[in-house]
PDB file of C-alpha atoms and ligand atoms in Angstrom:
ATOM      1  CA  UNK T  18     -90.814   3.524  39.597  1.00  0.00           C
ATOM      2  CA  UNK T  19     -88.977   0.418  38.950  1.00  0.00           C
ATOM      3  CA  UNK T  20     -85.231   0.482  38.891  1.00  0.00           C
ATOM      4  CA  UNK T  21     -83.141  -0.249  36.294  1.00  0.00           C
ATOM      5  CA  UNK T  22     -81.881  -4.067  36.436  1.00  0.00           C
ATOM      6  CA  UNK T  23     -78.262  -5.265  36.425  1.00  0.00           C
ATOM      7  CA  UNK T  24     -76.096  -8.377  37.014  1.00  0.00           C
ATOM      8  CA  UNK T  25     -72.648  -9.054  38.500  1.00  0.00           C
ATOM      9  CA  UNK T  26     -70.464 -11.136  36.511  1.00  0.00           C
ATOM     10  CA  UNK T  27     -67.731 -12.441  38.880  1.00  0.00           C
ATOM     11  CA  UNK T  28     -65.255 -15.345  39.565  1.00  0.00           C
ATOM     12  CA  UNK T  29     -64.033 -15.470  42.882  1.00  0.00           C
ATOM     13  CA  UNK T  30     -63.989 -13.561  46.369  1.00  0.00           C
ATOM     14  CA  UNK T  31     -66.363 -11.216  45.782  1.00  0.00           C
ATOM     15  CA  UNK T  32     -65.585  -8.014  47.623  1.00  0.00           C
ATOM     16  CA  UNK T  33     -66.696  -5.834  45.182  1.00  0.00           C
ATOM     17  CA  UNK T  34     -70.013  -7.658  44.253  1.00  0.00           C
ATOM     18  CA  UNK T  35     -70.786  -7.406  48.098  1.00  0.00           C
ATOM     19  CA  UNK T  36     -69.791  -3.469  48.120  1.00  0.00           C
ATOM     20  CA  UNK T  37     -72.168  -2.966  45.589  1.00  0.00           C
ATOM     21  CA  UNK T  38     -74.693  -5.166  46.821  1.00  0.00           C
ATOM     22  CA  UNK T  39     -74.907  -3.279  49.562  1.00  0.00           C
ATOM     23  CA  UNK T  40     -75.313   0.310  48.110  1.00  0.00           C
ATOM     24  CA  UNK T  41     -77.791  -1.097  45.275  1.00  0.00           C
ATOM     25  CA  UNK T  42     -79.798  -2.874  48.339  1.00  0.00           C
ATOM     26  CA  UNK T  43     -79.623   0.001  50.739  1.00  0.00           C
ATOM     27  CA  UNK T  44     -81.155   2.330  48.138  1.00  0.00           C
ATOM     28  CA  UNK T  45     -78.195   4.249  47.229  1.00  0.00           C
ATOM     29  CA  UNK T  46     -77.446   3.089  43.621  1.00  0.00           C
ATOM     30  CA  UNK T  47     -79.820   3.445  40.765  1.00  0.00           C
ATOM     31  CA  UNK T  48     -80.082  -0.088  39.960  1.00  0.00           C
ATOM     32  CA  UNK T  49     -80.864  -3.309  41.544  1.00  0.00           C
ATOM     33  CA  UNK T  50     -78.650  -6.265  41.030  1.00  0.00           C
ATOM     34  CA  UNK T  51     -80.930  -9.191  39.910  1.00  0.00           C
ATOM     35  CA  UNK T  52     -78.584 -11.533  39.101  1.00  0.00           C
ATOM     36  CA  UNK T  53     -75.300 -12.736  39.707  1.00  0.00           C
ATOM     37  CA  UNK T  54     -72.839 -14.990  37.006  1.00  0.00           C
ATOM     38  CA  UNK T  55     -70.509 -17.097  38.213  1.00  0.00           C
ATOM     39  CA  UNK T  56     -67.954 -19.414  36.010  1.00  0.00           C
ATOM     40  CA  UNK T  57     -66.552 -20.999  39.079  1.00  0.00           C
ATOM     41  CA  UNK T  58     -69.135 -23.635  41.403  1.00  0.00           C
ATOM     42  CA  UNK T  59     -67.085 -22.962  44.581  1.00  0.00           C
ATOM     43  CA  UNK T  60     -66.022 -19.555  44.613  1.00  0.00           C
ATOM     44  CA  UNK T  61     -67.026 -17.612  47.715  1.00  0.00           C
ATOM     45  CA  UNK T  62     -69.059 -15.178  46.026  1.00  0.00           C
ATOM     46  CA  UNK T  63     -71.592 -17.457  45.483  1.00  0.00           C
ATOM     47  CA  UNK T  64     -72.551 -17.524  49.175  1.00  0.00           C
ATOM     48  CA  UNK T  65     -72.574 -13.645  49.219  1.00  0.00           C
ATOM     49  CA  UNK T  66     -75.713 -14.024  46.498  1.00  0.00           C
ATOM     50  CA  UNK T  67     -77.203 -16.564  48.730  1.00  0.00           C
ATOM     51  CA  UNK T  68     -77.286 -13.848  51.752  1.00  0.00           C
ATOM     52  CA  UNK T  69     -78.578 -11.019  49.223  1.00  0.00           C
ATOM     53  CA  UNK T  70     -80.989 -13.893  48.196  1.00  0.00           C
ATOM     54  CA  UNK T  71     -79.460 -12.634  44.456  1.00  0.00           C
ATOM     55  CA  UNK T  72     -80.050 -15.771  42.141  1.00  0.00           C
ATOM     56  CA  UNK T  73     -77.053 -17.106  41.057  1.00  0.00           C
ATOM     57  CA  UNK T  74     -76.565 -18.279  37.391  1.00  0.00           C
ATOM     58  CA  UNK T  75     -73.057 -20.530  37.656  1.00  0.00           C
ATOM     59  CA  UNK T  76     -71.548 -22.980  34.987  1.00  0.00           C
ATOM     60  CA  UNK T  77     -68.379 -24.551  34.215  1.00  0.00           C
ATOM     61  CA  UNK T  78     -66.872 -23.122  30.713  1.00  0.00           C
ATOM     62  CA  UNK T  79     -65.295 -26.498  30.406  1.00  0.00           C
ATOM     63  CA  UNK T  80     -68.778 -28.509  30.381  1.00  0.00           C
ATOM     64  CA  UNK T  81     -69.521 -26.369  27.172  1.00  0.00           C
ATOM     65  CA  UNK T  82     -68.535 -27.153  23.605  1.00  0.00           C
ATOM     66  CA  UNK T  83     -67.148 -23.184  23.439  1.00  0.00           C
ATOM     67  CA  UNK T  84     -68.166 -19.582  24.593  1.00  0.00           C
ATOM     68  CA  UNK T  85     -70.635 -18.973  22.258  1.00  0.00           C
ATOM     69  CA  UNK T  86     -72.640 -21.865  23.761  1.00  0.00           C
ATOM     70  CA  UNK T  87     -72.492 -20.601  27.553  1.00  0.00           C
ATOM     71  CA  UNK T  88     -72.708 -16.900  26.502  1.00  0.00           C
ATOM     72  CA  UNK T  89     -76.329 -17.777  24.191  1.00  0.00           C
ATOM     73  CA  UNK T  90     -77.070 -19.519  27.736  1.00  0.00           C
ATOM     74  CA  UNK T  91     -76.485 -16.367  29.637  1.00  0.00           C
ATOM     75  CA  UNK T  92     -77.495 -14.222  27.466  1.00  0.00           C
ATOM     76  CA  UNK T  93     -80.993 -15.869  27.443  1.00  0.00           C
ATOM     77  CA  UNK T  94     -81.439 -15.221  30.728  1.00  0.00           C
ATOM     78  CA  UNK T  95     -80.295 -11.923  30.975  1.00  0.00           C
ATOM     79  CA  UNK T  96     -83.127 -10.931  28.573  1.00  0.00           C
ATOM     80  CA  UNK T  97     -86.162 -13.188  30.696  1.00  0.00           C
ATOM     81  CA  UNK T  98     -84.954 -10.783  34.010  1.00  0.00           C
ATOM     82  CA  UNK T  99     -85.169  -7.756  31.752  1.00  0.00           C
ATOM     83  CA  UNK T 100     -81.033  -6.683  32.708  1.00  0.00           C
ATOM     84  CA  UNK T 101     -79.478  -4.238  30.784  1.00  0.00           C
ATOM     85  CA  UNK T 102     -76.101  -3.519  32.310  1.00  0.00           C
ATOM     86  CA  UNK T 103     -73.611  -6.056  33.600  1.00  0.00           C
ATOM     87  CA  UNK T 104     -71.074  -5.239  35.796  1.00  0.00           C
ATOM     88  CA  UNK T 105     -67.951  -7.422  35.711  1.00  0.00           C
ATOM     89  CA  UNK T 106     -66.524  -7.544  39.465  1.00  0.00           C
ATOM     90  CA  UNK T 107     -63.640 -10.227  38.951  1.00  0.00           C
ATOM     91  CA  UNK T 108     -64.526 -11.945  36.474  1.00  0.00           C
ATOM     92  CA  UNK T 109     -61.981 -14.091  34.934  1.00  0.00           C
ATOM     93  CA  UNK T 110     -62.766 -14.404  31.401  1.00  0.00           C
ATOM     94  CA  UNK T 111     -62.901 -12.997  27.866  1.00  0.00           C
ATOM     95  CA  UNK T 112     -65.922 -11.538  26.713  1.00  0.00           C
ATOM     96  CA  UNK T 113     -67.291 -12.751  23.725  1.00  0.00           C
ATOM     97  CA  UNK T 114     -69.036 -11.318  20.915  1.00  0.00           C
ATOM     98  CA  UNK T 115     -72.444 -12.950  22.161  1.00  0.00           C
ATOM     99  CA  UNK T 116     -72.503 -10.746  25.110  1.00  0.00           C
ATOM    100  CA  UNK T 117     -70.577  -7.539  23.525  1.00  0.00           C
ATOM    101  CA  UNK T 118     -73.106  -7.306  20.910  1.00  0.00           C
ATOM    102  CA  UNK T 119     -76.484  -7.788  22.687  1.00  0.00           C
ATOM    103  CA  UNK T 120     -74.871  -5.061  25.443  1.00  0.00           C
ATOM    104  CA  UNK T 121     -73.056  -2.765  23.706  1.00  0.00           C
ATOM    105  CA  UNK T 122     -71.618   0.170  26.042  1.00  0.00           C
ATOM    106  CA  UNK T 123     -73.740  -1.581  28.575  1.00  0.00           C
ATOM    107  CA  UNK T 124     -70.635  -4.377  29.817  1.00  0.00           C
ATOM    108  CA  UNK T 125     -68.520  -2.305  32.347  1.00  0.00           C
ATOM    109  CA  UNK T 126     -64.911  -4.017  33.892  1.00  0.00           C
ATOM    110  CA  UNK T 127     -63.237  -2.524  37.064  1.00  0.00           C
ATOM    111  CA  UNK T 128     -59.337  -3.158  36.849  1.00  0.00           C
ATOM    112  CA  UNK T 129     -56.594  -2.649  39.742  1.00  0.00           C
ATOM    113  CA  UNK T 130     -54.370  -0.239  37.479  1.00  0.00           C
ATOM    114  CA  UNK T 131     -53.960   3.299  35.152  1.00  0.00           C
ATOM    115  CA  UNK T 132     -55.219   1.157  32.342  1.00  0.00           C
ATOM    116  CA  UNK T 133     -52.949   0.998  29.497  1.00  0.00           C
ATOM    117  CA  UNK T 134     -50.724   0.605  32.376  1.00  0.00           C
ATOM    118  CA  UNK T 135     -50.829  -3.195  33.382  1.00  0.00           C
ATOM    119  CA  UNK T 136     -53.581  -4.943  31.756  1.00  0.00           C
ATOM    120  CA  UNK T 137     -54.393  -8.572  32.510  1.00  0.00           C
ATOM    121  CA  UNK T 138     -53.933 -10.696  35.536  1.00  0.00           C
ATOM    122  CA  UNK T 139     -52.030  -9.427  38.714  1.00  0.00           C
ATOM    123  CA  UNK T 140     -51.608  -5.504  38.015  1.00  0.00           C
ATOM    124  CA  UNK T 141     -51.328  -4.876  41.251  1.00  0.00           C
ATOM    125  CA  UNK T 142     -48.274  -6.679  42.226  1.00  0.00           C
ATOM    126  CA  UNK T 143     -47.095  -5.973  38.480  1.00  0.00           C
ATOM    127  CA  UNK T 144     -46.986  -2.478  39.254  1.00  0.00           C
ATOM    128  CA  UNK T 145     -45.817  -3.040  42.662  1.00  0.00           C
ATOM    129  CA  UNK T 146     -42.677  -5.083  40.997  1.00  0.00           C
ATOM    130  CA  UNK T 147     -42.516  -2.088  38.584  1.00  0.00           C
ATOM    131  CA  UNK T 148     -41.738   0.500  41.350  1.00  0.00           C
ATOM    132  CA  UNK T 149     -44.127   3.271  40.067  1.00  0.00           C
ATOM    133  CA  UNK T 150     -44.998   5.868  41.921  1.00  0.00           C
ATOM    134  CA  UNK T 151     -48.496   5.894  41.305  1.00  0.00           C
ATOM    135  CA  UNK T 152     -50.983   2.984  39.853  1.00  0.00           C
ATOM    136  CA  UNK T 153     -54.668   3.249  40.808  1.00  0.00           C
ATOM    137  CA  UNK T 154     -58.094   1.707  39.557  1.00  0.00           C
ATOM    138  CA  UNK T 155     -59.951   1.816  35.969  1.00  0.00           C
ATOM    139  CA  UNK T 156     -63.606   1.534  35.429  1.00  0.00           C
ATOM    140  CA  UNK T 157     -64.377   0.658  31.434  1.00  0.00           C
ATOM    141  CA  UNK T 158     -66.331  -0.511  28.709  1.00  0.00           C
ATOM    142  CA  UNK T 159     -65.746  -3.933  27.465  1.00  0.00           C
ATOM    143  CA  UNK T 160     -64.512  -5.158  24.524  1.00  0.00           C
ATOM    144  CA  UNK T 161     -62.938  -8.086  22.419  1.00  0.00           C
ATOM    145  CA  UNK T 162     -59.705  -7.483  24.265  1.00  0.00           C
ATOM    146  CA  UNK T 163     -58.056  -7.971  27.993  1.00  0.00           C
ATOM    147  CA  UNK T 164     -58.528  -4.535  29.679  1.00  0.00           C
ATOM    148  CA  UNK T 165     -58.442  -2.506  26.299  1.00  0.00           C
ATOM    149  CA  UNK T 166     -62.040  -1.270  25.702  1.00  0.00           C
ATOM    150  CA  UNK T 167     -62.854   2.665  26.568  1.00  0.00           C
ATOM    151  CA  UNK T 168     -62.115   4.116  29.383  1.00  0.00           C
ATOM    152  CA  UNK T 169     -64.843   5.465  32.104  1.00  0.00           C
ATOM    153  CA  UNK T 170     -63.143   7.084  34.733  1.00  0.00           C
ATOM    154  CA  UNK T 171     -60.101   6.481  36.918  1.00  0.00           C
ATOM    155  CA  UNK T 172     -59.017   7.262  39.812  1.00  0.00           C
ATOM    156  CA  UNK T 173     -54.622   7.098  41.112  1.00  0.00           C
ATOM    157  CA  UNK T 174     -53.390   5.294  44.081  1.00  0.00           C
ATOM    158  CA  UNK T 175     -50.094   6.115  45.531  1.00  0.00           C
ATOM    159  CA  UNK T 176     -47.523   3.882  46.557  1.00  0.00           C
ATOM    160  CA  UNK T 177     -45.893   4.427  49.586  1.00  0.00           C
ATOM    161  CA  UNK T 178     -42.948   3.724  50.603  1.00  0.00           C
ATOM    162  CA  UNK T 179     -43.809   1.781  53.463  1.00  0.00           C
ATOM    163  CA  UNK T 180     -46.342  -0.084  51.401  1.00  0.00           C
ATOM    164  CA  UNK T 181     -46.343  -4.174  51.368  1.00  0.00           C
ATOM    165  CA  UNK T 182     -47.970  -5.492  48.281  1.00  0.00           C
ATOM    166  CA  UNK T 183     -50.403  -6.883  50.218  1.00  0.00           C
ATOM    167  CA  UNK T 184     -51.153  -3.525  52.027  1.00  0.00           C
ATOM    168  CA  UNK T 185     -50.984  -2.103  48.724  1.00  0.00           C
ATOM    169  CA  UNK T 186     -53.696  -4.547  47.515  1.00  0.00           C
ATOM    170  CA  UNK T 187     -55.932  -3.635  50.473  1.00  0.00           C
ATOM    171  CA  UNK T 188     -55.949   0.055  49.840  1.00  0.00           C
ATOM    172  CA  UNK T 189     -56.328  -0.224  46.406  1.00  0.00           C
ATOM    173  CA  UNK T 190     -59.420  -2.686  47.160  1.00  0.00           C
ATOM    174  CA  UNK T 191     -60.888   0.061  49.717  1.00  0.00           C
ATOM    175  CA  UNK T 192     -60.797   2.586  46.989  1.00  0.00           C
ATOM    176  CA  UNK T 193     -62.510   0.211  44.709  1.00  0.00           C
ATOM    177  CA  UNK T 194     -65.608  -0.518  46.873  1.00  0.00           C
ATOM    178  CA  UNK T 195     -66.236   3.244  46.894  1.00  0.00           C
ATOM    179  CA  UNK T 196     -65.128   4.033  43.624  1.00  0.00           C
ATOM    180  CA  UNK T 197     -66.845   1.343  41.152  1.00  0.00           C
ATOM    181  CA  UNK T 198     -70.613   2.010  42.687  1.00  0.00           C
ATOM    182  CA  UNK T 199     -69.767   6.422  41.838  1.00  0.00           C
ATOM    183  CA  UNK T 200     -69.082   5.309  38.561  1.00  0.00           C
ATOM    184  CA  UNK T 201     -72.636   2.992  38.180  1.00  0.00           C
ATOM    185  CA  UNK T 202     -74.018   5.360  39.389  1.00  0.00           C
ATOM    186  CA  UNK T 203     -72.821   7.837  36.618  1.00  0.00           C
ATOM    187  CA  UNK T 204     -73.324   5.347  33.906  1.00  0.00           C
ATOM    188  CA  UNK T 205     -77.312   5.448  35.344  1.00  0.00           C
ATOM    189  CA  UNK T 206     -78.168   8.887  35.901  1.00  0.00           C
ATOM    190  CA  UNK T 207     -76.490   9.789  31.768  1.00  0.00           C
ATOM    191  CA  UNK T 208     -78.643   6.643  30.894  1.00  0.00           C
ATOM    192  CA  UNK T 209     -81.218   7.672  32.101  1.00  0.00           C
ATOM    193  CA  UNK T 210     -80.821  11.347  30.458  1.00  0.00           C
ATOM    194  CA  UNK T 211     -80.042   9.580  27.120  1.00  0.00           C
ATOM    195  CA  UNK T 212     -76.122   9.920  27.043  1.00  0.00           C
ATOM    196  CA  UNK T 213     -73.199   7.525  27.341  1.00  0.00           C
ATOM    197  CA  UNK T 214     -70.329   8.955  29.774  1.00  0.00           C
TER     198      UNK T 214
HETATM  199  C1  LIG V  21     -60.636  -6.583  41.863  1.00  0.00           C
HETATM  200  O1  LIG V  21     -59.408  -6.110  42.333  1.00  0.00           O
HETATM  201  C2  LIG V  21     -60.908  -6.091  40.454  1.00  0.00           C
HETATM  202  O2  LIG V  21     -60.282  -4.882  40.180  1.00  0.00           O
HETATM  203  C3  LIG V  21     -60.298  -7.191  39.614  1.00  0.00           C
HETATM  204  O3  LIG V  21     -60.558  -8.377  40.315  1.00  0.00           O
HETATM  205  C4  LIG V  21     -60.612  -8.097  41.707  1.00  0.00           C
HETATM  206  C5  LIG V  21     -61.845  -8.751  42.255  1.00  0.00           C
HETATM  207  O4  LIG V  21     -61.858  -8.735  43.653  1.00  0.00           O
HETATM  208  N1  LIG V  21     -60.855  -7.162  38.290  1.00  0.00           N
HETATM  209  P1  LIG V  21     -63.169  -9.172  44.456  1.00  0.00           P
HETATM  210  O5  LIG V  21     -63.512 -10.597  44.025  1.00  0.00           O
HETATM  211  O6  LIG V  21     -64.245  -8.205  44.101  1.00  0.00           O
HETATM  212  O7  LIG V  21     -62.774  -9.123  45.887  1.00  0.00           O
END
């Protein structure tokens, strides 16, 4: 049987596209990632495609007269490989209605917080700065907004006293490798019974 096809939208490092990579390659995800987006020519997670041999479809927003115009692009490729869930893995832009409406509930965002807790950029040392006791990771459907549409699942991260940001950032990191692949998984098996999660 022939898996269920998905793409990795993502702007720079790439930790998380390689954690799940790695599962979806090694057989342990439902899906197979066919496709990686990339809005940024140099960023390292380009080479991590190039090792999965994953084509890579990358532009530069700015060479396009607006989103609509590099979303119809994407879009149209999406639909020749036959994806039908996209997994955003650090990727630094605003959805736009293109996408959101040919995938809805499909579009699925991993963010370093207890979403509505820090939304947008740098939520990790936000909440660091903040002092709280707990902040965590959020897995959730996309929408119009920054880090507003439904939520999936979650899951908390402490913050301990001894924590650094940056050690903070690492652990929080390690619990997304492990945490955003349970979740596709999730959204795969109730697809495939019919249901949403
Ligand atoms: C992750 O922390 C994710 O939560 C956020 O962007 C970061 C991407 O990291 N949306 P990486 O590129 O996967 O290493």
């Amino acid at each position: 049987m022939s898996k269920v096809k998905a793409a990795i939208f993502a702007s720079g490092t790439g930790s998380n596209f390689l954690a799940i990579t790695e599962q979806a390659t090694a057989d342990q995800l439902g899906c197979e990632i066919v496709l990686l987006v990339c809005d940024q020519p140099d960023a390292p997670v380009i080479q991590l495609a190039k090792r999965y041999r994953i084509p890579v479809l990358v532009f530069r927003p700015k060479s396009y007269s607006g989103k609509e115009v590099y979303e119809e692009e994407i879009r149209a490729k999406l639909q020749e490989l036959d994806i039908e869930w996209i997994f955003l893995a650090g990727y630094m832009r605003i959805v736009g209605d293109t996408l959101i409406d040919a995938y809805p509930n499909r579009i699925v965002n991993l963010h370093p917080s207890l979403l509505p807790a820090f939304p947008g950029k740098d939520a990790i040392g936000r909440a660091y700065q903040a002092n709280v006791p707990t902040t965590g990771v959020t897995v959730h459907y996309v929408d119009a907004g920054v880090d507003t549409g439904p939520i999936i699942d979650q899951i908390s991260v402490a913050i301990e006293v001894e924590d650094t940001e940056e050690i903070l950032k690492q652990r929080i990191q390690q619990v997304e490798h492990h945490f955003y692949s349970s979740v596709i998984q999730q959204l795969i098996d109730a697809s495939d019974d019919g249901s949403n999660l």
